[in-house]
Amino acid sequence: MQFVSAAILVAAHTALSFRLRALGDNKSYAMLRFSYVILRAVLALIALLLFEDPVVYLMSEICAVIGSLAISYNSFLDSIKEMYLVSFSRLLASIKLGAPLFVQSCSALIITNVDKLIVDKELGSGELGQYAFLFSVASSIAFVSSYYAMKYEVEIYKGDCAREAKNYANLFLYKSIKMVLMISPIVFSIYYISTEVSGSIRFMPVTFFMVLIGQIFIVASLRGSYLLTYQDRTFIILVISIFSAVISVSSNLILVPKIGLNGSAVASLISNFILALLI
């Protein structure tokens, strides 16, 4: 139930970001994207420190989306009002776009959280806390893609031709990967210092770097996602997202009982690599 609730909210959040991009409202779009990234990181850390529970961790995901939508209340309210003014043809077009986005949101939530659920089941809440903290720090690089998405997504979707859209998508990818590589040592240093300061958090550099590289693959996959959306081929995103989610679940179920937290990191690396490769 938590997965479905989170997926619906993430789909609504994504749809609102699409609307703000289409209107060229960069200020509201930036507020929506950055507020979600910041709230997600802060609430996830609070959930981990206070509860070390996978359900509470997933609830922090839901609260982050709700908080981000609340911050962008006026834009969100305008979107709801438009639902009552929409024609039947526009409604069908919205469903055509929204259904793949909803399934994609479900798949993304599965890839992001199934490892924690399996770690908790197979290894216990103590190991869950270790892995979830590591994952939260490594995934903090998401703010980089949010920043460059704010700069280039609108240009991609407003491209007069496929070549122009592709050029902007390539620029987004180049800038994002370059910045991620620059800040990765800083992120790793934050993780290392946290393990030194805290007596309860183990230092697991190999696991950390596998998760971090997996997050870089997610950033890389956004280029293809933007171009497929530009071409109105969101169904392909849906199929690839489902396939990646299946790989993530099966890999975690096989690897976590055998090699522990490294198994979860390997599963994340594999599923995100497949996502970046195929999309």
PDB file of C-alpha atoms in Angstrom, residues 4-150:
ATOM      1  CA  VAL A   4       1.189   2.501  -4.425  1.00  0.00           C
ATOM      2  CA  SER A   5       0.583   5.674  -2.386  1.00  0.00           C
ATOM      3  CA  ALA A   6       4.124   6.867  -2.976  1.00  0.00           C
ATOM      4  CA  ALA A   7       3.910   6.048  -6.699  1.00  0.00           C
ATOM      5  CA  ILE A   8       0.665   8.047  -7.110  1.00  0.00           C
ATOM      6  CA  LEU A   9       2.211  11.044  -5.368  1.00  0.00           C
ATOM      7  CA  VAL A  10       5.448  10.807  -7.355  1.00  0.00           C
ATOM      8  CA  ALA A  11       3.425  10.568 -10.587  1.00  0.00           C
ATOM      9  CA  ALA A  12       1.471  13.705  -9.561  1.00  0.00           C
ATOM     10  CA  HIS A  13       4.766  15.428  -8.736  1.00  0.00           C
ATOM     11  CA  THR A  14       6.201  14.451 -12.132  1.00  0.00           C
ATOM     12  CA  ALA A  15       3.063  15.602 -13.966  1.00  0.00           C
ATOM     13  CA  LEU A  16       3.216  18.977 -12.215  1.00  0.00           C
ATOM     14  CA  SER A  17       6.879  19.364 -13.166  1.00  0.00           C
ATOM     15  CA  PHE A  18       5.912  18.637 -16.794  1.00  0.00           C
ATOM     16  CA  ARG A  19       3.243  21.343 -16.631  1.00  0.00           C
ATOM     17  CA  LEU A  20       5.609  23.929 -15.156  1.00  0.00           C
ATOM     18  CA  ARG A  21       8.223  23.117 -17.800  1.00  0.00           C
ATOM     19  CA  ALA A  22       5.648  23.501 -20.568  1.00  0.00           C
ATOM     20  CA  LEU A  23       4.585  26.890 -19.186  1.00  0.00           C
ATOM     21  CA  GLY A  24       8.213  28.008 -18.887  1.00  0.00           C
ATOM     22  CA  ASP A  25       7.725  28.757 -15.181  1.00  0.00           C
ATOM     23  CA  ASN A  26      11.355  28.094 -14.243  1.00  0.00           C
ATOM     24  CA  LYS A  27      11.087  29.571 -10.751  1.00  0.00           C
ATOM     25  CA  SER A  28       8.211  27.309  -9.697  1.00  0.00           C
ATOM     26  CA  TYR A  29       9.803  24.359 -11.454  1.00  0.00           C
ATOM     27  CA  ALA A  30      13.081  24.869  -9.596  1.00  0.00           C
ATOM     28  CA  MET A  31      11.236  25.194  -6.283  1.00  0.00           C
ATOM     29  CA  LEU A  32       9.338  21.960  -6.954  1.00  0.00           C
ATOM     30  CA  ARG A  33      12.417  19.943  -7.883  1.00  0.00           C
ATOM     31  CA  PHE A  34      14.808  21.239  -5.241  1.00  0.00           C
ATOM     32  CA  SER A  35      12.289  21.102  -2.405  1.00  0.00           C
ATOM     33  CA  TYR A  36      11.692  17.406  -3.143  1.00  0.00           C
ATOM     34  CA  VAL A  37      15.412  16.550  -3.226  1.00  0.00           C
ATOM     35  CA  ILE A  38      16.130  18.438   0.010  1.00  0.00           C
ATOM     36  CA  LEU A  39      13.063  17.152   1.885  1.00  0.00           C
ATOM     37  CA  ARG A  40      13.757  13.604   0.744  1.00  0.00           C
ATOM     38  CA  ALA A  41      17.324  13.703   2.054  1.00  0.00           C
ATOM     39  CA  VAL A  42      16.430  15.360   5.385  1.00  0.00           C
ATOM     40  CA  LEU A  43      13.371  13.212   6.139  1.00  0.00           C
ATOM     41  CA  ALA A  44      15.156  10.003   5.131  1.00  0.00           C
ATOM     42  CA  LEU A  45      18.014  10.742   7.519  1.00  0.00           C
ATOM     43  CA  ILE A  46      15.572  11.562  10.337  1.00  0.00           C
ATOM     44  CA  ALA A  47      13.681   8.309   9.665  1.00  0.00           C
ATOM     45  CA  LEU A  48      16.905   6.322   9.731  1.00  0.00           C
ATOM     46  CA  LEU A  49      18.261   7.914  12.889  1.00  0.00           C
ATOM     47  CA  LEU A  50      15.021   7.646  14.857  1.00  0.00           C
ATOM     48  CA  PHE A  51      13.410   4.423  13.629  1.00  0.00           C
ATOM     49  CA  GLU A  52      15.633   2.251  11.366  1.00  0.00           C
ATOM     50  CA  ASP A  53      12.441   0.848   9.849  1.00  0.00           C
ATOM     51  CA  PRO A  54      11.919   0.273   6.092  1.00  0.00           C
ATOM     52  CA  VAL A  55       8.246   1.232   6.260  1.00  0.00           C
ATOM     53  CA  VAL A  56       9.076   4.494   8.036  1.00  0.00           C
ATOM     54  CA  TYR A  57      11.834   5.077   5.463  1.00  0.00           C
ATOM     55  CA  LEU A  58       9.277   4.695   2.654  1.00  0.00           C
ATOM     56  CA  MET A  59       6.872   6.991   4.502  1.00  0.00           C
ATOM     57  CA  SER A  60       9.609   9.646   4.496  1.00  0.00           C
ATOM     58  CA  GLU A  61       9.528   9.364   0.689  1.00  0.00           C
ATOM     59  CA  ILE A  62       5.771  10.021   0.729  1.00  0.00           C
ATOM     60  CA  CYS A  63       6.135  12.960   3.136  1.00  0.00           C
ATOM     61  CA  ALA A  64       8.835  14.491   0.930  1.00  0.00           C
ATOM     62  CA  VAL A  65       6.510  14.492  -2.093  1.00  0.00           C
ATOM     63  CA  ILE A  66       3.615  15.892  -0.054  1.00  0.00           C
ATOM     64  CA  GLY A  67       5.879  18.588   1.379  1.00  0.00           C
ATOM     65  CA  SER A  68       7.180  19.527  -2.060  1.00  0.00           C
ATOM     66  CA  LEU A  69       3.649  19.746  -3.472  1.00  0.00           C
ATOM     67  CA  ALA A  70       2.579  21.823  -0.461  1.00  0.00           C
ATOM     68  CA  ILE A  71       5.456  24.261  -1.060  1.00  0.00           C
ATOM     69  CA  SER A  72       4.257  24.547  -4.676  1.00  0.00           C
ATOM     70  CA  TYR A  73       0.643  24.786  -3.501  1.00  0.00           C
ATOM     71  CA  ASN A  74      -0.542  27.421  -5.989  1.00  0.00           C
ATOM     72  CA  SER A  75       0.893  25.587  -9.003  1.00  0.00           C
ATOM     73  CA  PHE A  76      -0.538  22.292  -7.761  1.00  0.00           C
ATOM     74  CA  LEU A  77      -3.964  23.869  -7.203  1.00  0.00           C
ATOM     75  CA  ASP A  78      -3.956  25.310 -10.735  1.00  0.00           C
ATOM     76  CA  SER A  79      -3.233  21.821 -12.093  1.00  0.00           C
ATOM     77  CA  ILE A  80      -6.174  20.363 -10.154  1.00  0.00           C
ATOM     78  CA  LYS A  81      -8.491  23.104 -11.434  1.00  0.00           C
ATOM     79  CA  GLU A  82      -7.525  22.327 -15.019  1.00  0.00           C
ATOM     80  CA  MET A  83      -8.836  18.793 -14.549  1.00  0.00           C
ATOM     81  CA  TYR A  84     -12.383  20.227 -14.524  1.00  0.00           C
ATOM     82  CA  LEU A  85     -11.800  22.223 -17.716  1.00  0.00           C
ATOM     83  CA  VAL A  86     -10.189  19.493 -19.784  1.00  0.00           C
ATOM     84  CA  SER A  87     -11.756  18.119 -22.980  1.00  0.00           C
ATOM     85  CA  PHE A  88     -12.236  14.417 -23.560  1.00  0.00           C
ATOM     86  CA  SER A  89      -9.391  14.304 -26.100  1.00  0.00           C
ATOM     87  CA  ARG A  90      -7.026  16.056 -23.676  1.00  0.00           C
ATOM     88  CA  LEU A  91      -8.126  13.677 -20.931  1.00  0.00           C
ATOM     89  CA  LEU A  92      -7.209  10.680 -23.108  1.00  0.00           C
ATOM     90  CA  ALA A  93      -3.866  12.304 -23.934  1.00  0.00           C
ATOM     91  CA  SER A  94      -3.230  12.849 -20.223  1.00  0.00           C
ATOM     92  CA  ILE A  95      -4.019   9.213 -19.454  1.00  0.00           C
ATOM     93  CA  LYS A  96      -1.734   8.113 -22.277  1.00  0.00           C
ATOM     94  CA  LEU A  97       1.114  10.129 -20.766  1.00  0.00           C
ATOM     95  CA  GLY A  98       0.191   9.599 -17.116  1.00  0.00           C
ATOM     96  CA  ALA A  99      -0.192   5.800 -17.118  1.00  0.00           C
ATOM     97  CA  PRO A 100       3.427   5.157 -18.192  1.00  0.00           C
ATOM     98  CA  LEU A 101       4.610   7.783 -15.716  1.00  0.00           C
ATOM     99  CA  PHE A 102       2.696   6.081 -12.910  1.00  0.00           C
ATOM    100  CA  VAL A 103       4.171   2.670 -13.719  1.00  0.00           C
ATOM    101  CA  GLN A 104       7.597   4.254 -14.098  1.00  0.00           C
ATOM    102  CA  SER A 105       7.173   5.832 -10.652  1.00  0.00           C
ATOM    103  CA  CYS A 106       6.237   2.432  -9.190  1.00  0.00           C
ATOM    104  CA  SER A 107       9.294   0.852 -10.812  1.00  0.00           C
ATOM    105  CA  ALA A 108      11.587   3.608  -9.547  1.00  0.00           C
ATOM    106  CA  LEU A 109      10.249   3.188  -6.016  1.00  0.00           C
ATOM    107  CA  ILE A 110      10.759  -0.571  -6.210  1.00  0.00           C
ATOM    108  CA  ILE A 111      14.355  -0.157  -7.388  1.00  0.00           C
ATOM    109  CA  THR A 112      14.997   2.440  -4.667  1.00  0.00           C
ATOM    110  CA  ASN A 113      13.358   0.604  -1.749  1.00  0.00           C
ATOM    111  CA  VAL A 114      13.117  -3.133  -2.405  1.00  0.00           C
ATOM    112  CA  ASP A 115      16.756  -3.599  -1.422  1.00  0.00           C
ATOM    113  CA  LYS A 116      16.043  -2.113   2.011  1.00  0.00           C
ATOM    114  CA  LEU A 117      12.985  -4.309   2.513  1.00  0.00           C
ATOM    115  CA  ILE A 118      14.955  -7.444   1.627  1.00  0.00           C
ATOM    116  CA  VAL A 119      17.942  -6.384   3.752  1.00  0.00           C
ATOM    117  CA  ASP A 120      15.604  -5.915   6.719  1.00  0.00           C
ATOM    118  CA  LYS A 121      13.984  -9.312   6.151  1.00  0.00           C
ATOM    119  CA  GLU A 122      17.211 -11.265   5.570  1.00  0.00           C
ATOM    120  CA  LEU A 123      19.767  -9.413   7.725  1.00  0.00           C
ATOM    121  CA  GLY A 124      17.747  -7.519  10.344  1.00  0.00           C
ATOM    122  CA  SER A 125      17.095  -3.881  11.230  1.00  0.00           C
ATOM    123  CA  GLY A 126      20.673  -3.267  12.347  1.00  0.00           C
ATOM    124  CA  GLU A 127      22.073  -4.010   8.885  1.00  0.00           C
ATOM    125  CA  LEU A 128      19.183  -2.064   7.363  1.00  0.00           C
ATOM    126  CA  GLY A 129      20.270   1.031   9.264  1.00  0.00           C
ATOM    127  CA  GLN A 130      23.860   0.595   8.051  1.00  0.00           C
ATOM    128  CA  TYR A 131      22.835   0.225   4.416  1.00  0.00           C
ATOM    129  CA  ALA A 132      20.102   2.855   4.398  1.00  0.00           C
ATOM    130  CA  PHE A 133      22.443   5.512   5.820  1.00  0.00           C
ATOM    131  CA  LEU A 134      25.080   4.646   3.225  1.00  0.00           C
ATOM    132  CA  PHE A 135      22.441   4.746   0.471  1.00  0.00           C
ATOM    133  CA  SER A 136      21.082   8.129   1.600  1.00  0.00           C
ATOM    134  CA  VAL A 137      24.539   9.723   1.487  1.00  0.00           C
ATOM    135  CA  ALA A 138      25.430   8.181  -1.898  1.00  0.00           C
ATOM    136  CA  SER A 139      22.093   9.171  -3.475  1.00  0.00           C
ATOM    137  CA  SER A 140      22.502  12.791  -2.373  1.00  0.00           C
ATOM    138  CA  ILE A 141      24.156  13.422  -5.760  1.00  0.00           C
ATOM    139  CA  ALA A 142      20.598  13.565  -7.163  1.00  0.00           C
ATOM    140  CA  PHE A 143      20.560  17.326  -6.580  1.00  0.00           C
ATOM    141  CA  VAL A 144      23.058  17.651  -9.477  1.00  0.00           C
ATOM    142  CA  SER A 145      20.642  16.200 -12.044  1.00  0.00           C
ATOM    143  CA  SER A 146      17.845  18.353 -10.574  1.00  0.00           C
ATOM    144  CA  TYR A 147      19.946  21.482 -11.050  1.00  0.00           C
ATOM    145  CA  TYR A 148      20.858  20.741 -14.661  1.00  0.00           C
ATOM    146  CA  ALA A 149      17.348  19.498 -15.427  1.00  0.00           C
ATOM    147  CA  MET A 150      16.139  22.954 -14.419  1.00  0.00           C
TER     148      MET A 150
END
